CSV table of C-alpha atoms and ligand atoms in Angstrom, one decimal:
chain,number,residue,atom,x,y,z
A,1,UNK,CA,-50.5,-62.5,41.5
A,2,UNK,CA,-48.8,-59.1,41.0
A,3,UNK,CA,-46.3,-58.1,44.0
A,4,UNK,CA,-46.6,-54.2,44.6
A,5,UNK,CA,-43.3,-52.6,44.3
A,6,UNK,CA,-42.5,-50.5,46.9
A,7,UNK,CA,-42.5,-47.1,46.4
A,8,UNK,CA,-39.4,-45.2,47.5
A,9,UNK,CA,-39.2,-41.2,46.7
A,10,UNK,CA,-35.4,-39.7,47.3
A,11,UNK,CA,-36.2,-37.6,50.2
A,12,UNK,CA,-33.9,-34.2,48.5
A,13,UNK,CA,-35.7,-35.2,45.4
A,14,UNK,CA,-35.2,-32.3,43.0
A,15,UNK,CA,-33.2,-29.7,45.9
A,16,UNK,CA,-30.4,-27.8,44.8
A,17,UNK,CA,-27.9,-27.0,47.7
A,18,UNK,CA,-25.1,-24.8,48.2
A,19,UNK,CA,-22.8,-26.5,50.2
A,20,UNK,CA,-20.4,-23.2,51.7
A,21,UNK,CA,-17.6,-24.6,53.5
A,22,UNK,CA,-15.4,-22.4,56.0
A,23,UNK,CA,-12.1,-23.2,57.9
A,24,UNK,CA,-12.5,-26.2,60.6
A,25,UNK,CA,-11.4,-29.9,60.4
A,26,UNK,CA,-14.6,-30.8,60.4
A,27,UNK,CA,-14.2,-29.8,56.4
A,28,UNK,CA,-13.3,-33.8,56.4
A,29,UNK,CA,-16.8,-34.4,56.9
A,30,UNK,CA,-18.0,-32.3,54.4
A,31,UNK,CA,-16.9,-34.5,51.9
A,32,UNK,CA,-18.8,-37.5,53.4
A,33,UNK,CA,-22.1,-35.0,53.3
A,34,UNK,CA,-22.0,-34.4,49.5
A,35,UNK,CA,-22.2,-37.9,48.5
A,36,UNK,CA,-25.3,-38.3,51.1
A,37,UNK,CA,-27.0,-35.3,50.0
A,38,UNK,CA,-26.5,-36.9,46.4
A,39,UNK,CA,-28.3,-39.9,48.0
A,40,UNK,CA,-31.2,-38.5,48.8
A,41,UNK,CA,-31.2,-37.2,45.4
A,42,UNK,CA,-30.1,-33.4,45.7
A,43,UNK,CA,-27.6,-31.5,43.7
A,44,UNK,CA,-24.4,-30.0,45.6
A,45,UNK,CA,-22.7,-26.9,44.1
A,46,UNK,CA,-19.8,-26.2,46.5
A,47,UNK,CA,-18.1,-23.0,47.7
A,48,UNK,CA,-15.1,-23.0,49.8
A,49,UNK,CA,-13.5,-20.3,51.8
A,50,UNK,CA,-9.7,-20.4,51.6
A,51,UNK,CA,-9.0,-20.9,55.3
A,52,UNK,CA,-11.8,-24.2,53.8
A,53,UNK,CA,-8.7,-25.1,51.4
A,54,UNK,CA,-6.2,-25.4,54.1
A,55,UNK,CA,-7.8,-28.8,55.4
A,56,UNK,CA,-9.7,-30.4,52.7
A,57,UNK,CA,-9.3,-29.4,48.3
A,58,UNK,CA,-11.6,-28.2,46.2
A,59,UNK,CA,-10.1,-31.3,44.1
A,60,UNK,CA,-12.1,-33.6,46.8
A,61,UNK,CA,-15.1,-31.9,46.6
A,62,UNK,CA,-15.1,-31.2,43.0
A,63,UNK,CA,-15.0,-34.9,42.6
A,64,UNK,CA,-17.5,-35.8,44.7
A,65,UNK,CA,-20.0,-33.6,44.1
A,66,UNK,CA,-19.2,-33.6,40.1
A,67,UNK,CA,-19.3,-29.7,39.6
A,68,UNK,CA,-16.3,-27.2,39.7
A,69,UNK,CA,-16.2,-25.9,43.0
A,70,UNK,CA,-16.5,-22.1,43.5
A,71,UNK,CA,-13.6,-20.4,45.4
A,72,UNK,CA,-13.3,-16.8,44.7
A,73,UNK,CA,-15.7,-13.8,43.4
A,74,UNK,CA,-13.3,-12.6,40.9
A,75,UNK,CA,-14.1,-16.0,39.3
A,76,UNK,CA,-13.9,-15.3,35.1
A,77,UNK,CA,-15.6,-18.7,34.1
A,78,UNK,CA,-18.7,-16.8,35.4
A,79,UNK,CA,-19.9,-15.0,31.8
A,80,UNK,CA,-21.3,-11.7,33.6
A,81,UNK,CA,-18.5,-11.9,36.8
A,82,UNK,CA,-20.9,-12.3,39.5
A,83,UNK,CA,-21.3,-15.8,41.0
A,84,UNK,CA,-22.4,-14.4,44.4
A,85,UNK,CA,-25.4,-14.1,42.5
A,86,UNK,CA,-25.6,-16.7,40.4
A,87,UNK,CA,-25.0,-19.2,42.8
A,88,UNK,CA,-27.7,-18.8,45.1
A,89,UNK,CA,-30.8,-18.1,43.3
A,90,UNK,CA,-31.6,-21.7,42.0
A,91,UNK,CA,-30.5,-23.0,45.0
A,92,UNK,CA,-33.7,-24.1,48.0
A,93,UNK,CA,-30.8,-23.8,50.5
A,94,UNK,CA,-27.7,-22.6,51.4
A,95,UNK,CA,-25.6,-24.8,53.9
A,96,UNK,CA,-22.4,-24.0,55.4
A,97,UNK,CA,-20.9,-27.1,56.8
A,98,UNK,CA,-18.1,-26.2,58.9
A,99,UNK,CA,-19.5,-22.8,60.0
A,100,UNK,CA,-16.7,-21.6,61.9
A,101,UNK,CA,-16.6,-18.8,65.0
A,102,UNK,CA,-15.0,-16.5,62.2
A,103,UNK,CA,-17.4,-16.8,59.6
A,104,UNK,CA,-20.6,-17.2,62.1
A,105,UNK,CA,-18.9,-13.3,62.9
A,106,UNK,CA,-18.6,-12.2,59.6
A,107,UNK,CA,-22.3,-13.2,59.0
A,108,UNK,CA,-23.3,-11.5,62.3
A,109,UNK,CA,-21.7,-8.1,60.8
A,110,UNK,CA,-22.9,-8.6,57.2
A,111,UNK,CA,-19.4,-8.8,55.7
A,112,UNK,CA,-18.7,-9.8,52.4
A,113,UNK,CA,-15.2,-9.9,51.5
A,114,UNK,CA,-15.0,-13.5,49.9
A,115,UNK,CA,-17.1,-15.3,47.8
A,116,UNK,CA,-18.9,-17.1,50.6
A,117,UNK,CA,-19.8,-14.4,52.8
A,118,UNK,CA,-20.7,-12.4,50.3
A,119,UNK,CA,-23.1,-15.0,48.1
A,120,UNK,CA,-24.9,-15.4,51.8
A,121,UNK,CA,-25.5,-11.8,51.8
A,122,UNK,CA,-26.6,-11.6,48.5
A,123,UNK,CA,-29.2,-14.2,48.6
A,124,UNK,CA,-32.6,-13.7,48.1
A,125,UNK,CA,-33.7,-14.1,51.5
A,126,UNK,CA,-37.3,-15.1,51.1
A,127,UNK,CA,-36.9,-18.1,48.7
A,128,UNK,CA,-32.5,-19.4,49.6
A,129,UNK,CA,-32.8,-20.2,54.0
A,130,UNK,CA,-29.8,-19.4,55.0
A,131,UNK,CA,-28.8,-23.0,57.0
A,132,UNK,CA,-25.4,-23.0,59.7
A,133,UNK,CA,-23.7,-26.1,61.4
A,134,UNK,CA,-21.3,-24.6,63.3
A,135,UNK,CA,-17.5,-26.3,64.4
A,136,UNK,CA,-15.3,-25.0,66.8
A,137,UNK,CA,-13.8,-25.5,70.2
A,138,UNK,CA,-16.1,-25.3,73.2
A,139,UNK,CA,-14.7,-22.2,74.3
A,140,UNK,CA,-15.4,-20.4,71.0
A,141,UNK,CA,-18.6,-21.5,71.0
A,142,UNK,CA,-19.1,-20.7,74.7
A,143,UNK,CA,-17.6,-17.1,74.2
A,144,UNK,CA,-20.1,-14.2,74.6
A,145,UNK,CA,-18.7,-12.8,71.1
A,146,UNK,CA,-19.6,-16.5,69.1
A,147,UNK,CA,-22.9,-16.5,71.9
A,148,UNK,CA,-23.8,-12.9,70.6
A,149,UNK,CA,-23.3,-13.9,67.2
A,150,UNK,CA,-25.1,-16.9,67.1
A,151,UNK,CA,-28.3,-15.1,68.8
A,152,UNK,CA,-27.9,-11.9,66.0
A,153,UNK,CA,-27.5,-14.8,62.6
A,154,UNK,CA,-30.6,-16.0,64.4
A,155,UNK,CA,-32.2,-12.9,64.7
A,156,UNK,CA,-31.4,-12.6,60.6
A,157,UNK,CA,-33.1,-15.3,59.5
A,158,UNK,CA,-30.6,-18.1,59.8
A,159,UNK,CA,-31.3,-22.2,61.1
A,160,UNK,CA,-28.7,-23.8,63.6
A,161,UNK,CA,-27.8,-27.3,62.7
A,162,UNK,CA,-26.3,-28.4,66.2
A,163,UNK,CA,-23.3,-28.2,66.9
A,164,UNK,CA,-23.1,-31.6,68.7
A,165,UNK,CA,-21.6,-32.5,72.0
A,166,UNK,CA,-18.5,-34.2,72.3
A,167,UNK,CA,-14.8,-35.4,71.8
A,168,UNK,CA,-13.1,-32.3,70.1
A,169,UNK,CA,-10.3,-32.4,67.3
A,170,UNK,CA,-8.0,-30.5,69.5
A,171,UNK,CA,-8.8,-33.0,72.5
A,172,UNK,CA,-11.1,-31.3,74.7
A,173,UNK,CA,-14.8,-32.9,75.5
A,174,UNK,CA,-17.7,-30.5,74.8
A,175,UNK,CA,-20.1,-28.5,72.9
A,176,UNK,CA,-18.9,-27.5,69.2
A,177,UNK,CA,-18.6,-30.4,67.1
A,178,UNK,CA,-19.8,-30.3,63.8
A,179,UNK,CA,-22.8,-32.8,63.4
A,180,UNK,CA,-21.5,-35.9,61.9
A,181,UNK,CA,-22.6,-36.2,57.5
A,182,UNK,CA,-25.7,-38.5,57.9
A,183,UNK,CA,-27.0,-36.3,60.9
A,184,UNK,CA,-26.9,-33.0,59.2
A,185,UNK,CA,-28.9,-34.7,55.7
A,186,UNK,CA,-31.5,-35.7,58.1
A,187,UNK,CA,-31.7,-32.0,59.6
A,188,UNK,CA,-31.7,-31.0,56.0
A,189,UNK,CA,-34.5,-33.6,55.1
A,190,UNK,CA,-36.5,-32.4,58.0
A,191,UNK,CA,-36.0,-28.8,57.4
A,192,UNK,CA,-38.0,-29.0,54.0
A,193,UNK,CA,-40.7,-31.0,55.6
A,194,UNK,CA,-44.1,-28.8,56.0
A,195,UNK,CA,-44.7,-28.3,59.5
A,196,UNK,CA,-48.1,-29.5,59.5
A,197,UNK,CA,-47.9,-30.7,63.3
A,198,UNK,CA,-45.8,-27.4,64.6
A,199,UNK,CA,-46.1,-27.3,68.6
A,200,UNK,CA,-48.2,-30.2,68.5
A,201,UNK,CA,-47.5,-32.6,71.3
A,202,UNK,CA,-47.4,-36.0,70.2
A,203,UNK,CA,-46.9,-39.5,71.8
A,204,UNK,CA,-45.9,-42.4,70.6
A,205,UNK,CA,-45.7,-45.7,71.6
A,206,UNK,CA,-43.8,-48.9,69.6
A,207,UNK,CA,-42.4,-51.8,69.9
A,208,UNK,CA,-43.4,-55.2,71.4
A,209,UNK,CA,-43.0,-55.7,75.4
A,210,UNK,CA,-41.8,-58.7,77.3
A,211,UNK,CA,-43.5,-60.2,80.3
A,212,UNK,CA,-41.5,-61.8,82.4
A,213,UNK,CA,-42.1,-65.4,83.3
A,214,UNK,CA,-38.6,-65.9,85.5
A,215,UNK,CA,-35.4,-63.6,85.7
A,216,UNK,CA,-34.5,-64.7,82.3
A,217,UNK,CA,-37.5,-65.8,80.1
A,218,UNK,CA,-40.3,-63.6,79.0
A,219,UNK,CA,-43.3,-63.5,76.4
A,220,UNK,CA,-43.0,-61.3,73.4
A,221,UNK,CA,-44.1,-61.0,70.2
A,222,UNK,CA,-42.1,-60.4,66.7
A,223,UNK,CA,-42.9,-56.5,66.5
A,224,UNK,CA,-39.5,-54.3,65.4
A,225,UNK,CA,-40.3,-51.1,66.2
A,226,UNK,CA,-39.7,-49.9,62.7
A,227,UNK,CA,-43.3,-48.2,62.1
A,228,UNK,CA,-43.7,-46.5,65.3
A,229,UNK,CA,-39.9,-45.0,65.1
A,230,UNK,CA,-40.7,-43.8,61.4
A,231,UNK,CA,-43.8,-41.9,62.8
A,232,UNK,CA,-41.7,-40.5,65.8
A,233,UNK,CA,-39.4,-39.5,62.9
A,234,UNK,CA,-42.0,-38.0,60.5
A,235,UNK,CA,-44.0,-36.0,63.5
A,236,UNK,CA,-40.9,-34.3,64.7
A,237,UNK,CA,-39.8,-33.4,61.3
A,238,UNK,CA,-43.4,-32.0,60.9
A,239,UNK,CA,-42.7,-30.0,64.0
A,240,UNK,CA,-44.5,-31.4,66.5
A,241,UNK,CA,-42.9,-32.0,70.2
A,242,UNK,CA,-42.4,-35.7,70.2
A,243,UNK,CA,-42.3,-38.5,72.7
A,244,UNK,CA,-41.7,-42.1,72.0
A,245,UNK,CA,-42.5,-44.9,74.7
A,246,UNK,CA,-40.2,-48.0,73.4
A,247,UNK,CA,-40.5,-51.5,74.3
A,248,UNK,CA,-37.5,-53.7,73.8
A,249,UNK,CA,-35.8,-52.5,70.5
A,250,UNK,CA,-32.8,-52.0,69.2
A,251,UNK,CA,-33.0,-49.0,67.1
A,252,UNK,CA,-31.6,-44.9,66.5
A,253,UNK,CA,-34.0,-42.5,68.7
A,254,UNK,CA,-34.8,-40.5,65.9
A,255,UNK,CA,-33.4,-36.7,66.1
A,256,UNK,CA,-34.7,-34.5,68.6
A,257,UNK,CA,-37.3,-37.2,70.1
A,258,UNK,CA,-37.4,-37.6,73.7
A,259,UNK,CA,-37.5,-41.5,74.4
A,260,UNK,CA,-38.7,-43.2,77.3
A,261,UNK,CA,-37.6,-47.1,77.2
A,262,UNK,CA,-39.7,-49.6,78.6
A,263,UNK,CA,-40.3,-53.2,79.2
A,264,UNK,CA,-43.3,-54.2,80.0
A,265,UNK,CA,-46.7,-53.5,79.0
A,266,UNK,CA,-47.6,-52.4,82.8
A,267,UNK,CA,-44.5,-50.1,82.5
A,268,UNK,CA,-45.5,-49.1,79.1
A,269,UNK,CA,-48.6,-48.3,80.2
A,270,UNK,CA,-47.3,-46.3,83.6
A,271,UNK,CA,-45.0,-44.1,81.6
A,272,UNK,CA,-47.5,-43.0,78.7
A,273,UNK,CA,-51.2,-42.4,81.5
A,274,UNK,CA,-49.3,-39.5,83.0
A,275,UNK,CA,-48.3,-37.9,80.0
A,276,UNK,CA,-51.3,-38.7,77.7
A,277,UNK,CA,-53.8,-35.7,79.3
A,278,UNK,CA,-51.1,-33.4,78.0
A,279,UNK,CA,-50.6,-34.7,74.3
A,280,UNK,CA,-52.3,-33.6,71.3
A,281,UNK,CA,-52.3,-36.9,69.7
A,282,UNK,CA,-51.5,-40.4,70.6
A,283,UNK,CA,-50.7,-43.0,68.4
A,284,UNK,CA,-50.4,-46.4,69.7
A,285,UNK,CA,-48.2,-48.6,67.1
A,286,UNK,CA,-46.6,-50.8,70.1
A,287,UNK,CA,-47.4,-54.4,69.7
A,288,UNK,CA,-48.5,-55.1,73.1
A,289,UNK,CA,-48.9,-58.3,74.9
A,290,UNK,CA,-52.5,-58.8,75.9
A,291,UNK,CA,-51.8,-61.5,79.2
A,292,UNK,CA,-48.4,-61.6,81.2
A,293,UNK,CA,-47.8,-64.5,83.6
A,294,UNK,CA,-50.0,-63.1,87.1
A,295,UNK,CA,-46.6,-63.9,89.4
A,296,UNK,CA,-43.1,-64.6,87.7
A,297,UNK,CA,-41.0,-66.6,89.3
A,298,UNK,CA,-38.3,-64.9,91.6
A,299,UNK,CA,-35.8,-67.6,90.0
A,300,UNK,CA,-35.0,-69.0,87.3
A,301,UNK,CA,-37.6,-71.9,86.8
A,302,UNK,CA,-35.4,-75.4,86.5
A,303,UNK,CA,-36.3,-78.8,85.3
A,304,UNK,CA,-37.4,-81.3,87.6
A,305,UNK,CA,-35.9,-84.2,85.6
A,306,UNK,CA,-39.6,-85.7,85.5
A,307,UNK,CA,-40.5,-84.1,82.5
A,308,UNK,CA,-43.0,-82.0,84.2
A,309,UNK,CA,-43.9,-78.9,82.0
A,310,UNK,CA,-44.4,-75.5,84.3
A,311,UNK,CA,-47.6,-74.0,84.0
A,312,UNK,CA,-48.0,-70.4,84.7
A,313,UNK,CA,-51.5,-68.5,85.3
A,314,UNK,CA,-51.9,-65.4,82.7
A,315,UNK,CA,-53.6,-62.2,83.5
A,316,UNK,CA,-54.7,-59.4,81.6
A,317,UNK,CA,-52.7,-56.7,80.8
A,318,UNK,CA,-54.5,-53.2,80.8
A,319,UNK,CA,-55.6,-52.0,77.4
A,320,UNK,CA,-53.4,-48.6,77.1
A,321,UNK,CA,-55.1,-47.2,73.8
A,322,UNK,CA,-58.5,-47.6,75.0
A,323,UNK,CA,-57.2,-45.9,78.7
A,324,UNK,CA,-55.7,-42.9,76.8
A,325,UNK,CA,-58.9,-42.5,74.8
A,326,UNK,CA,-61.0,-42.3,77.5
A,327,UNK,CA,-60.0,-39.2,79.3
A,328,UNK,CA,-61.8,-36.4,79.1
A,329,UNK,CA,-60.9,-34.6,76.7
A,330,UNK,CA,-58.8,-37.6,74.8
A,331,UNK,CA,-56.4,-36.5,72.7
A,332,UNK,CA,-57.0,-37.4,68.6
A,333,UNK,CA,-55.9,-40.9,69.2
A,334,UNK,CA,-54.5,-43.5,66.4
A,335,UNK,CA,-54.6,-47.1,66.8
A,336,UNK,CA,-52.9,-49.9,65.1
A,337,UNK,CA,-54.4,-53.2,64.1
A,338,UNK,CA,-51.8,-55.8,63.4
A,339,UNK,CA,-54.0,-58.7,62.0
A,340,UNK,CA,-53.2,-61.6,60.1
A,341,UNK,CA,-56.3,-61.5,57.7
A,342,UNK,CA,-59.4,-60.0,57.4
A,343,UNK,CA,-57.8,-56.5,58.1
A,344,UNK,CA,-60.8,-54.1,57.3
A,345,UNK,CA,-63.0,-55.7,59.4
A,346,UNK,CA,-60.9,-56.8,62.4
A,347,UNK,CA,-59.5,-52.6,61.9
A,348,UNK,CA,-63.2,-51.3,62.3
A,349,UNK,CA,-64.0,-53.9,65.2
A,350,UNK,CA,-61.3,-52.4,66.9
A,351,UNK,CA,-62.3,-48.5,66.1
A,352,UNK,CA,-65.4,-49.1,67.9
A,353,UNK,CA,-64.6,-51.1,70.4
A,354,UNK,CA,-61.5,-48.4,71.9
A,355,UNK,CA,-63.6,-45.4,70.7
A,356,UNK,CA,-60.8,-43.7,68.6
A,357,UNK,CA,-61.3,-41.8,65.7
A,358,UNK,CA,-58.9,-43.4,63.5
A,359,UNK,CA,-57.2,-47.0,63.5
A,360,UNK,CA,-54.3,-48.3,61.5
A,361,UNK,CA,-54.7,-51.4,59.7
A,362,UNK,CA,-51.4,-53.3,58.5
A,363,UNK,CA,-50.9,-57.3,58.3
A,364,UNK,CA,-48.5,-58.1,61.1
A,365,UNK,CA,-47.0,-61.2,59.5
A,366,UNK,CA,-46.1,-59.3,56.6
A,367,UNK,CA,-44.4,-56.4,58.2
A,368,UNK,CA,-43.0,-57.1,61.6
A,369,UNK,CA,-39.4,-56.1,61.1
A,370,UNK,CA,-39.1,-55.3,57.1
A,371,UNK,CA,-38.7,-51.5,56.3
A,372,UNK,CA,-41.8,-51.2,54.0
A,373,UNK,CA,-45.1,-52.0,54.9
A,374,UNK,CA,-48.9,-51.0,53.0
A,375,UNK,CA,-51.5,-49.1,55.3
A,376,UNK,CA,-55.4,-49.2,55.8
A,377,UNK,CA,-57.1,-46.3,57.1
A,378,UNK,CA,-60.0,-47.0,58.8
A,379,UNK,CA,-62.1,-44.6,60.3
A,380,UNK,CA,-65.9,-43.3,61.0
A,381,UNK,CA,-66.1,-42.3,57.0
A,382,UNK,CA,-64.2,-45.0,55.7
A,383,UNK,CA,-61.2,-46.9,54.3
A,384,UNK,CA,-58.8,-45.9,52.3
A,385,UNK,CA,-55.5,-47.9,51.6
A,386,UNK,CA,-51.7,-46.5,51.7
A,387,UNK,CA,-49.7,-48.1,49.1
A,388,UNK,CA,-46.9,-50.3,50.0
A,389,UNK,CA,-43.8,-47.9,50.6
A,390,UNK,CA,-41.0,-47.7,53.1
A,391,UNK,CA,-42.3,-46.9,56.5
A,392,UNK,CA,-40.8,-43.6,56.8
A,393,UNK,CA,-42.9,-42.4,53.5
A,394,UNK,CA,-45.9,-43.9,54.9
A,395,UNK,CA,-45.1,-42.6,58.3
A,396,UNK,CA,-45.6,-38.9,56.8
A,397,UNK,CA,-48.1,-39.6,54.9
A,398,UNK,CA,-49.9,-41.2,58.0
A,399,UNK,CA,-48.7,-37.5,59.3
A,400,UNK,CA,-50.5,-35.8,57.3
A,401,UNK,CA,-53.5,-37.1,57.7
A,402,UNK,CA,-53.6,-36.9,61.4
A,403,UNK,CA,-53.2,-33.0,61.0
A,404,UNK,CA,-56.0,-32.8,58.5
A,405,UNK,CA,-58.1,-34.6,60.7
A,406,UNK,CA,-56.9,-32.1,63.7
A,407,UNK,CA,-57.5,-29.3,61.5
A,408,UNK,CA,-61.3,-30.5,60.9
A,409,UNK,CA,-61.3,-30.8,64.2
A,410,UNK,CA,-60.3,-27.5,65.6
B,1,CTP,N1,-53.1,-51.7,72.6
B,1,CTP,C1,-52.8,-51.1,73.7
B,1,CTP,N2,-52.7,-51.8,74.9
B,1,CTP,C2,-53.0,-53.1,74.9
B,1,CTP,C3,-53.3,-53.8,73.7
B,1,CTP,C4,-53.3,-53.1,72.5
B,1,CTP,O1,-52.5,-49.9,73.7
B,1,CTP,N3,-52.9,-53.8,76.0
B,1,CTP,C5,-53.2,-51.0,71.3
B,1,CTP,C6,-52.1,-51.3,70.3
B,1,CTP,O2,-51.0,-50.4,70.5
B,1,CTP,C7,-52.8,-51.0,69.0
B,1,CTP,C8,-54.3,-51.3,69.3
B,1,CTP,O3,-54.4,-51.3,70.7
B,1,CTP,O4,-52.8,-49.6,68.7
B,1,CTP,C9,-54.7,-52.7,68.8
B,1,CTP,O5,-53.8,-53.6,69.3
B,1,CTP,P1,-54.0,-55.2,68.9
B,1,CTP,O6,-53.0,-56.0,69.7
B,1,CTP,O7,-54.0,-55.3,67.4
B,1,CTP,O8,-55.5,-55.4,69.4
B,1,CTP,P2,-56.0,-56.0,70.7
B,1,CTP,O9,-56.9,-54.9,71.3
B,1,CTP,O10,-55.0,-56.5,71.6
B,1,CTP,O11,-57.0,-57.1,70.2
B,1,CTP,P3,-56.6,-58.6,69.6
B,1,CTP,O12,-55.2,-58.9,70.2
B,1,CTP,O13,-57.7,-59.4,70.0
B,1,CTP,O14,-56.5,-58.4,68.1
């Protein structure tokens, strides 16, 4: 029997990014960002300011990113003289990670008196975004000038990365931090995503629950999370405006998702009804127990010393998906089956019964906590199978397919 490989594409694949680095401490997290832009497979030319040279060397990031770094517009090496043009127009993006109050100005005014400024200006505005993460102290970033500035880079075109929230270099606790390396590739990796969901509201659910039996015992099931948190992941990146209901897992909210934990499946189910009339789409990966014990003990159950066995009575827990697809109007609604065998049918069984349009076939055994997993689309046309690939790959590819099922829909 042949074992599918999973397929894995690097999510910068093929990008070219200018990585312009300006004055800040943060430049010690620059370096850290070239080797995981690398990672996800994109190539890094950098550029550095000089007040950039004062905290980190162009020897560093030379190194790392395995080209000569670019440091001044009166650079000979470049045969016609001019590598604030040269630089930019085979690049798909130009980041400047630190963006500091000062340069964030100079942008604002259109200056171009060094190399970095000046290739910025110079870039052909159409195909090179123009991409900021600014780093400074929470008062620059709170003063009206840096607040004016920021809103007038906006106005020309350019995309905020952060800044973050928290402990500052010079000691202070606020707004200003530069996003931290791995944050700022997955901004980047998001960025070139196509916005097939944009302002779509979508809501998620993932995760197993646990039903209580006493204070410290409960019924769950082996569900990690993993698939529901790529698709969170994929729809946000895809621009939709993303919630994720979580049962008990321990995983990263994905960037800009708005999580609501949960424990139960009665909870589960209380926190997505009064949000479901409102959503777009729902997809409904959580692994949900289908019976909780009817009254859980108030203590912790103890034994007897007779070797008498508790018994508990089990009741039903409410079927969410089905609950969500029968308002009126539902929203496009996705369900999972997680089945041991017999997938395709047990997948349909399941699209008819809950009346959704689309249902998710994937064999629980073989996926519950790995980070690849292989897909069955089931729905009123057909099947069709996703190849086995890491979840977040299948997770936009699952994406897209909801929105050109929306699309047909609209
Ligand atoms: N689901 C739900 N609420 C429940 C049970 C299931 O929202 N109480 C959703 C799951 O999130 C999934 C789909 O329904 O999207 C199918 O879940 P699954 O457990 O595979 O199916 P069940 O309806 O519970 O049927 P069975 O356990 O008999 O396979």
């Amino acid at each position: 029997m042949s074992i599918p490989t999973p397929h894995q594409s690097l999510p910068l694949g093929g990008r070219h990014i200018v990585l312009g680095l300006s004055g800040g401490i943060a430049c010690y997290k620059s370096a850290e960002l070239v080797r995981e832009l690398h990672k996800a497979g994109a190539s890094v030319q950098v550029v550095m300011t000089e007040a950039a040279q004062a905290f980190i060397t162009p020897v560093t990031m030379q190194a790392l990113s395995g080209r000569p770094v670019a440091t001044s517009q009166w650079d000979g090496r470049e045969p016609n003289n001019m590598a604030h043009i040269n630089l930019s127009r085979d690049a798909d993006a130009i980041l400047v990670a630190p963006a500091s109050a000062d340069f964030i100005a100079k942008l604002a005014l259109g200056r171009a008196d060094e190399l970095l400024s000046l290739l910025c200006l110079a870039r052909p505005i159409a195909q090179c975004p123009l991409l900021l993460a600014p780093a400074m102290n929470r008062e620059m970033w709170a003063h009206p000038a840096t607040r004016r500035n920021v809103h007038q880079v906006r106005a020309d075109g350019a995309t905020l990365f952060g800044p973050g929230a928290g402990d500052q270099a010079c000691g202070e606790v606020g707004d200003g931090r530069m996003l931290e390396a791995t944050e700022l590739r997955d901004e980047l990796i998001a960025f070139f995503q196509p916005k097939l969901l944009a302002g779509r509201r979508v809501l998620i659910t993932a995760g197993p629950t646990f039903e209580a039996i006493d204070p410290v015992r409960g019924i769950t099931n082996l569900s990690s999370g993993k698939m529901g948190f790529a698709i969170a992941r994929a729809a946000q990146e895809a621009g939709a405006l993303v919630t994720l209901v979580a049962g008990p897992v321990h995983l990263a909210t994905p960037r800009h998702v708005r999580r609501i934990d949960v424990r139960s499946a009665l909870q589960m189910h209380d926190a997505v009804l009064p949000l479901a009339a409102r959503q777009d789409v729902f997809v409904a990966t959580a692994a949900v127990a289908d019976w909780r014990p009817a009254s859980p003990a108030d203590h912790k159950i103890k034994k007897d010393g007779s070797g008498a066995v508790p018994g508990f009575v089990m009741t039903e827990n409410p079927d969410i998906l089905a609950a969500v697809a029968s308002l009126v109007p539902p929203p496009f609604c996705v369900g999972f089956a997680a089945e041991s065998q017999d997938l395709a049918r047990h997948a349909r069984e399941k699209l008819v019964r809950k009346s959704v349009p689309l249902v998710v076939g994937n064999l629980g055994p073989a996926t519950f906590g790995r980070d690849d997993n292989t897909l069955l689309l089931v729905d009123a046309e057909g099947e069709r199978a996703l190849a086995t690939a890491d979840k977040l790959s299948l997770a936009r590819e699952l994406v897209r397919e909801i929105a050109q099922r929306l699309q047909a829909v609209a």
